[in-house]
Short mmCIF file of C-alpha atoms in Angstrom, two decimals:
data_model
loop_
_atom_site.label_atom_id
_atom_site.label_comp_id
_atom_site.label_asym_id
_atom_site.label_seq_id
_atom_site.Cartn_x
_atom_site.Cartn_y
_atom_site.Cartn_z
CA MET A 28 -45.53 283.12 168.15
CA PRO A 29 -42.24 284.79 166.68
CA THR A 30 -40.06 286.71 169.19
CA LYS A 31 -40.20 290.55 169.24
CA TYR A 32 -36.76 291.28 170.15
CA ILE A 33 -35.80 294.36 172.26
CA ASN A 34 -33.17 296.82 171.58
CA LEU A 35 -30.91 296.26 174.70
CA ILE A 36 -29.25 299.94 174.25
CA ASP A 37 -32.80 301.20 175.38
CA ALA A 38 -32.41 299.60 178.83
CA HIS A 39 -28.65 300.62 179.28
CA PHE A 40 -27.50 297.07 178.87
CA GLN A 41 -24.20 298.62 177.28
CA ASN A 42 -23.27 299.67 181.16
CA SER A 43 -23.50 295.84 182.14
CA SER A 44 -20.20 294.02 183.15
CA LEU A 45 -20.48 291.98 179.73
CA PHE A 46 -20.48 294.98 177.58
CA ARG A 47 -19.16 297.91 179.16
CA HIS A 48 -15.26 297.65 177.64
CA LEU A 49 -16.70 296.94 173.96
CA PRO A 50 -17.39 299.53 171.28
CA ILE A 51 -20.52 301.74 171.47
CA PHE A 52 -23.47 300.22 169.60
CA ASP A 53 -26.73 301.51 168.21
CA VAL A 54 -28.61 298.75 168.78
CA ILE A 55 -28.33 295.20 170.62
CA HIS A 56 -30.63 292.19 170.16
CA TYR A 57 -30.17 289.08 172.11
CA HIS A 58 -30.70 285.84 170.27
CA GLY A 59 -30.08 283.08 172.47
CA HIS A 60 -27.51 280.16 172.68
CA PRO A 61 -26.38 278.96 169.14
CA ASP A 62 -24.13 276.40 171.21
CA GLY A 63 -24.10 275.33 175.10
CA LYS A 64 -23.65 278.45 177.10
CA VAL A 65 -22.49 280.77 174.20
CA GLN A 66 -24.72 283.92 173.74
CA LEU A 67 -25.63 285.38 170.44
CA TYR A 68 -26.19 289.05 169.94
CA LYS A 69 -27.02 291.10 166.78
CA ALA A 70 -25.84 294.53 166.94
CA VAL A 71 -25.49 297.56 164.71
CA ARG A 72 -22.52 299.97 165.02
CA GLU A 73 -22.06 302.97 162.51
CA GLU A 74 -24.86 301.64 160.63
CA GLN A 75 -23.19 298.24 159.99
CA GLU A 76 -24.75 295.24 161.37
CA CYS A 77 -22.49 292.85 163.23
CA HIS A 78 -22.73 289.35 165.05
CA LEU A 79 -21.26 289.01 168.64
CA LEU A 80 -20.57 285.87 170.21
CA ALA A 81 -20.01 286.14 173.89
CA LEU A 82 -19.03 283.21 176.51
CA THR A 83 -18.27 283.81 180.18
CA VAL A 84 -16.22 281.41 182.07
CA ILE A 85 -14.85 280.59 185.46
CA ARG A 86 -11.87 278.58 186.61
CA LYS A 87 -12.86 274.85 187.63
CA GLU A 88 -11.09 275.56 190.90
CA GLU A 89 -13.92 278.53 191.83
CA ASP A 90 -16.82 276.97 190.58
CA PHE A 91 -18.26 276.90 193.81
CA LEU A 92 -18.52 280.71 193.75
CA TRP A 93 -20.93 280.27 190.73
CA ASP A 94 -22.63 277.39 192.14
CA SER A 95 -23.45 279.60 195.19
CA ALA A 96 -24.48 282.38 193.35
CA GLU A 97 -26.80 279.89 190.72
CA ASP A 98 -28.61 278.66 193.92
CA LEU A 99 -29.54 282.15 194.78
CA LEU A 100 -30.69 282.94 191.48
CA GLU A 101 -32.74 279.77 191.02
CA ARG A 102 -34.30 280.31 194.44
CA SER A 103 -35.61 283.80 193.31
CA MET A 104 -37.13 282.60 190.23
CA TYR A 105 -38.83 279.66 191.80
CA GLU A 106 -40.41 282.09 194.41
CA ALA A 107 -41.31 284.47 191.30
CA ALA A 108 -43.03 281.87 189.68
CA ALA A 109 -45.40 281.63 192.48
CA ARG A 110 -46.38 285.33 191.73
CA VAL A 111 -46.77 285.06 187.90
CA HIS A 112 -49.33 283.63 185.16
CA GLY A 113 -48.22 282.09 182.44
CA ILE A 114 -44.68 280.37 181.03
CA TYR A 115 -41.83 282.40 180.92
CA THR A 116 -37.99 282.16 180.51
CA PHE A 117 -35.52 284.04 182.55
CA ASP A 118 -32.21 284.30 180.71
CA LEU A 119 -29.54 285.55 182.81
CA LEU A 120 -27.21 287.55 180.83
CA THR A 121 -24.49 288.62 183.32
CA PHE A 122 -24.03 288.58 186.99
CA ASP A 123 -20.99 290.07 188.89
CA ILE A 124 -20.69 287.16 191.43
CA HIS A 125 -17.77 288.50 193.51
CA ASN A 126 -19.69 291.81 194.21
CA GLU A 127 -22.99 290.49 194.84
CA VAL A 128 -22.41 287.46 197.09
CA LYS A 129 -22.88 289.31 200.58
CA THR A 130 -25.11 291.82 199.31
CA PHE A 131 -27.47 290.40 196.95
CA ASN A 132 -31.15 290.58 197.92
CA TYR A 133 -33.14 287.71 196.12
CA ALA A 134 -36.36 289.07 197.66
CA GLU A 135 -36.10 292.40 195.53
CA LEU A 136 -35.24 290.22 192.42
CA VAL A 137 -38.55 288.21 193.13
CA THR A 138 -40.63 291.52 193.01
CA MET A 139 -39.03 292.78 190.20
CA VAL A 140 -39.40 289.46 187.90
CA ALA A 141 -43.11 289.29 189.29
CA GLY A 142 -43.83 292.82 188.74
CA ASN A 143 -42.53 292.72 184.92
CA SER A 144 -44.35 289.62 184.09
CA ARG A 145 -47.55 291.56 184.21
CA LYS A 146 -46.47 293.73 181.46
CA ILE A 147 -45.36 291.33 179.08
CA PRO A 148 -47.91 289.75 176.20
CA PRO A 149 -47.18 286.21 174.94
CA GLY A 150 -44.26 286.40 172.69
CA GLU A 151 -42.64 289.26 173.84
CA GLN A 152 -39.26 290.08 175.96
CA ARG A 153 -38.45 292.48 178.85
CA LEU A 154 -34.78 293.24 180.10
CA VAL A 155 -34.91 293.06 183.95
CA LYS A 156 -32.09 294.86 185.76
CA TYR A 157 -31.31 294.18 189.81
CA SER A 158 -27.87 295.45 190.66
CA SER A 159 -25.26 293.80 188.36
CA ALA A 160 -27.91 290.89 187.12
CA TYR A 161 -29.23 291.59 183.82
CA GLY A 162 -31.78 288.88 182.22
CA ILE A 163 -34.50 288.47 179.64
CA LEU A 164 -37.66 287.87 180.74
CA GLN A 165 -39.93 286.34 177.95
CA LYS A 166 -43.49 285.34 178.08
CA MET A 167 -44.02 282.16 176.14
CA VAL A 168 -47.61 281.42 177.01
CA ALA A 169 -50.43 282.71 178.97
CA GLU A 170 -51.62 280.41 181.80
CA GLU A 171 -53.60 280.56 184.92
CA TRP A 172 -50.56 279.27 186.93
CA GLY A 173 -46.86 280.33 186.78
CA LYS A 174 -43.52 278.78 185.50
CA ILE A 175 -40.29 280.20 184.98
CA VAL A 176 -37.62 278.33 183.02
CA PHE A 177 -34.34 279.90 184.43
CA LYS A 178 -31.10 279.75 181.97
CA THR A 179 -27.65 280.54 182.76
CA SER A 180 -24.81 281.31 180.75
CA VAL A 181 -21.29 280.40 182.58
CA ASP A 182 -19.19 277.77 181.35
CA ILE A 183 -16.66 276.04 183.76
CA TYR A 184 -13.17 276.23 182.48
CA LYS A 185 -11.32 272.81 182.93
CA ASP A 186 -8.33 273.17 180.77
CA LYS A 187 -5.03 274.51 181.74
CA PRO A 188 -4.61 278.31 180.90
CA VAL A 189 -1.95 277.81 178.20
CA PHE A 190 -4.77 276.46 176.04
CA LEU A 191 -6.87 279.06 176.13
CA ASP A 192 -6.71 279.40 172.51
CA LEU A 193 -8.73 276.16 172.32
CA LEU A 194 -11.70 277.81 173.40
CA ILE A 195 -11.16 280.73 171.27
CA LYS A 196 -10.81 278.62 168.32
CA LYS A 197 -14.17 277.05 169.26
CA LEU A 198 -15.91 280.45 169.13
CA PHE A 199 -14.20 281.00 165.55
CA GLN A 200 -15.78 277.63 164.54
CA LEU A 201 -19.46 278.75 165.86
CA SER A 202 -18.87 281.67 163.52
CA GLY A 203 -19.61 280.10 160.35
CA PRO A 204 -22.94 281.36 159.71
CA TYR A 205 -22.23 284.88 160.47
CA ALA A 206 -18.87 284.96 158.01
CA HIS A 207 -20.41 287.67 155.84
CA LYS A 208 -20.84 290.14 158.51
CA PRO A 209 -18.32 291.87 161.15
CA LEU A 210 -17.68 289.49 163.91
CA ILE A 211 -16.82 290.25 167.67
CA ILE A 212 -16.00 287.64 169.93
CA LEU A 213 -16.16 288.31 173.68
CA LEU A 214 -14.54 286.06 176.32
CA ASN A 215 -15.91 287.15 179.62
CA ASP A 216 -13.81 285.64 182.79
CA LEU A 217 -15.10 285.87 186.24
CA SER A 218 -12.35 283.85 187.83
CA SER A 219 -10.55 285.35 190.74
CA GLU A 220 -7.08 284.23 189.21
CA PRO A 221 -7.89 285.25 185.51
CA ILE A 222 -7.19 282.84 182.75
CA PHE A 223 -5.38 285.18 180.43
CA ASN A 224 -1.92 285.82 181.69
CA PRO A 225 0.33 288.27 179.60
CA GLY A 226 3.42 286.88 181.16
CA ASP A 227 2.81 283.49 179.78
CA LYS A 228 4.69 283.47 176.47
CA ASP A 229 3.37 280.11 175.43
CA GLN A 230 -0.27 281.21 175.87
CA GLN A 231 0.29 284.33 174.26
CA LYS A 232 1.85 282.52 171.53
CA ARG A 233 -0.86 280.21 170.97
CA LEU A 234 -3.47 282.92 171.20
CA ALA A 235 -1.71 285.12 168.69
CA ALA A 236 -1.30 282.09 165.94
CA VAL A 237 -5.13 281.06 166.16
CA VAL A 238 -6.21 284.98 166.13
CA ASN A 239 -3.85 285.52 162.99
CA GLU A 240 -5.08 282.26 161.08
CA GLN A 241 -8.72 283.41 161.44
CA SER A 242 -7.68 287.07 160.40
CA GLN A 243 -6.13 285.63 157.12
CA SER A 244 -8.93 283.56 156.21
CA THR A 245 -11.54 286.17 156.54
CA ILE A 246 -12.42 287.91 153.18
CA ASP A 247 -14.44 291.00 154.19
CA PHE A 248 -14.01 291.99 158.05
CA LEU A 249 -11.13 291.34 160.42
CA PRO A 250 -12.39 289.64 163.52
CA GLU A 251 -12.51 291.45 166.89
CA VAL A 252 -11.41 289.43 169.96
CA TYR A 253 -11.90 290.58 173.40
CA ILE A 254 -10.88 288.99 176.50
CA GLN A 255 -11.92 290.65 179.86
CA ASP A 256 -11.66 289.89 183.30
CA LYS A 257 -10.86 291.57 186.79
CA ASN A 258 -7.80 293.43 185.05
CA GLY A 259 -9.58 294.87 182.59
CA ALA A 260 -10.17 294.07 178.92
CA ARG A 261 -7.78 293.84 175.61
CA GLU A 262 -8.50 293.34 172.04
CA LEU A 263 -6.52 290.50 170.42
CA LEU A 264 -5.59 291.34 167.36
CA SER A 265 -4.29 294.73 167.88
CA GLY A 266 -2.82 293.83 171.20
CA THR A 267 -4.26 297.08 172.93
CA GLU A 268 -5.77 297.51 176.42
CA VAL A 269 -9.61 298.65 176.15
CA ARG A 270 -10.93 301.32 178.89
#
């Protein structure tokens, strides 16, 4: 059964921690994972369709923070599965781990997921929002019993910060099938100590080189590359800070 993609704009996803610094879109559809933890979105801006590849990362030294958050969310999905009928996927799009550790109430998320599950026919999606957590709940098939397959999208950054360009380069390499549409790359860093460092001349030189190389090989549209962290967001090609 083909998936019926929902317009995430209708559910205010543009206000999420993942998208709040990006340009304003008229349509945002989520299309899953083309590779590993990378998320693919197809969006429309000023009547022009574009593709957006997003990757959320956290430093290896801080992966215990994400492990704790993931355990909490998995517990929520396990308990919600006991209240639903059918097989579902819950794809977590974004979650602010630093603000949620002490205040997140997993029981409220359980109730919300279970309530939304009753409104979804097989093959359809629904955006579930609780606090800073945004996730796509999709019903695969109807059953008398319940199961929720939980998916997350946080990658552990194990390299030295100076080599951040290698991660951007990897995202560019994944953009091959979308070369004839405007492309947006978004790197979302959850680390307490951001990986992007404007004072690291070697890192900045390498990032500029990989972005310029991609720009020169692009025929129709210049790529937009955003890096966001606790210090805000910046667009690499123009070098501008984003509010």
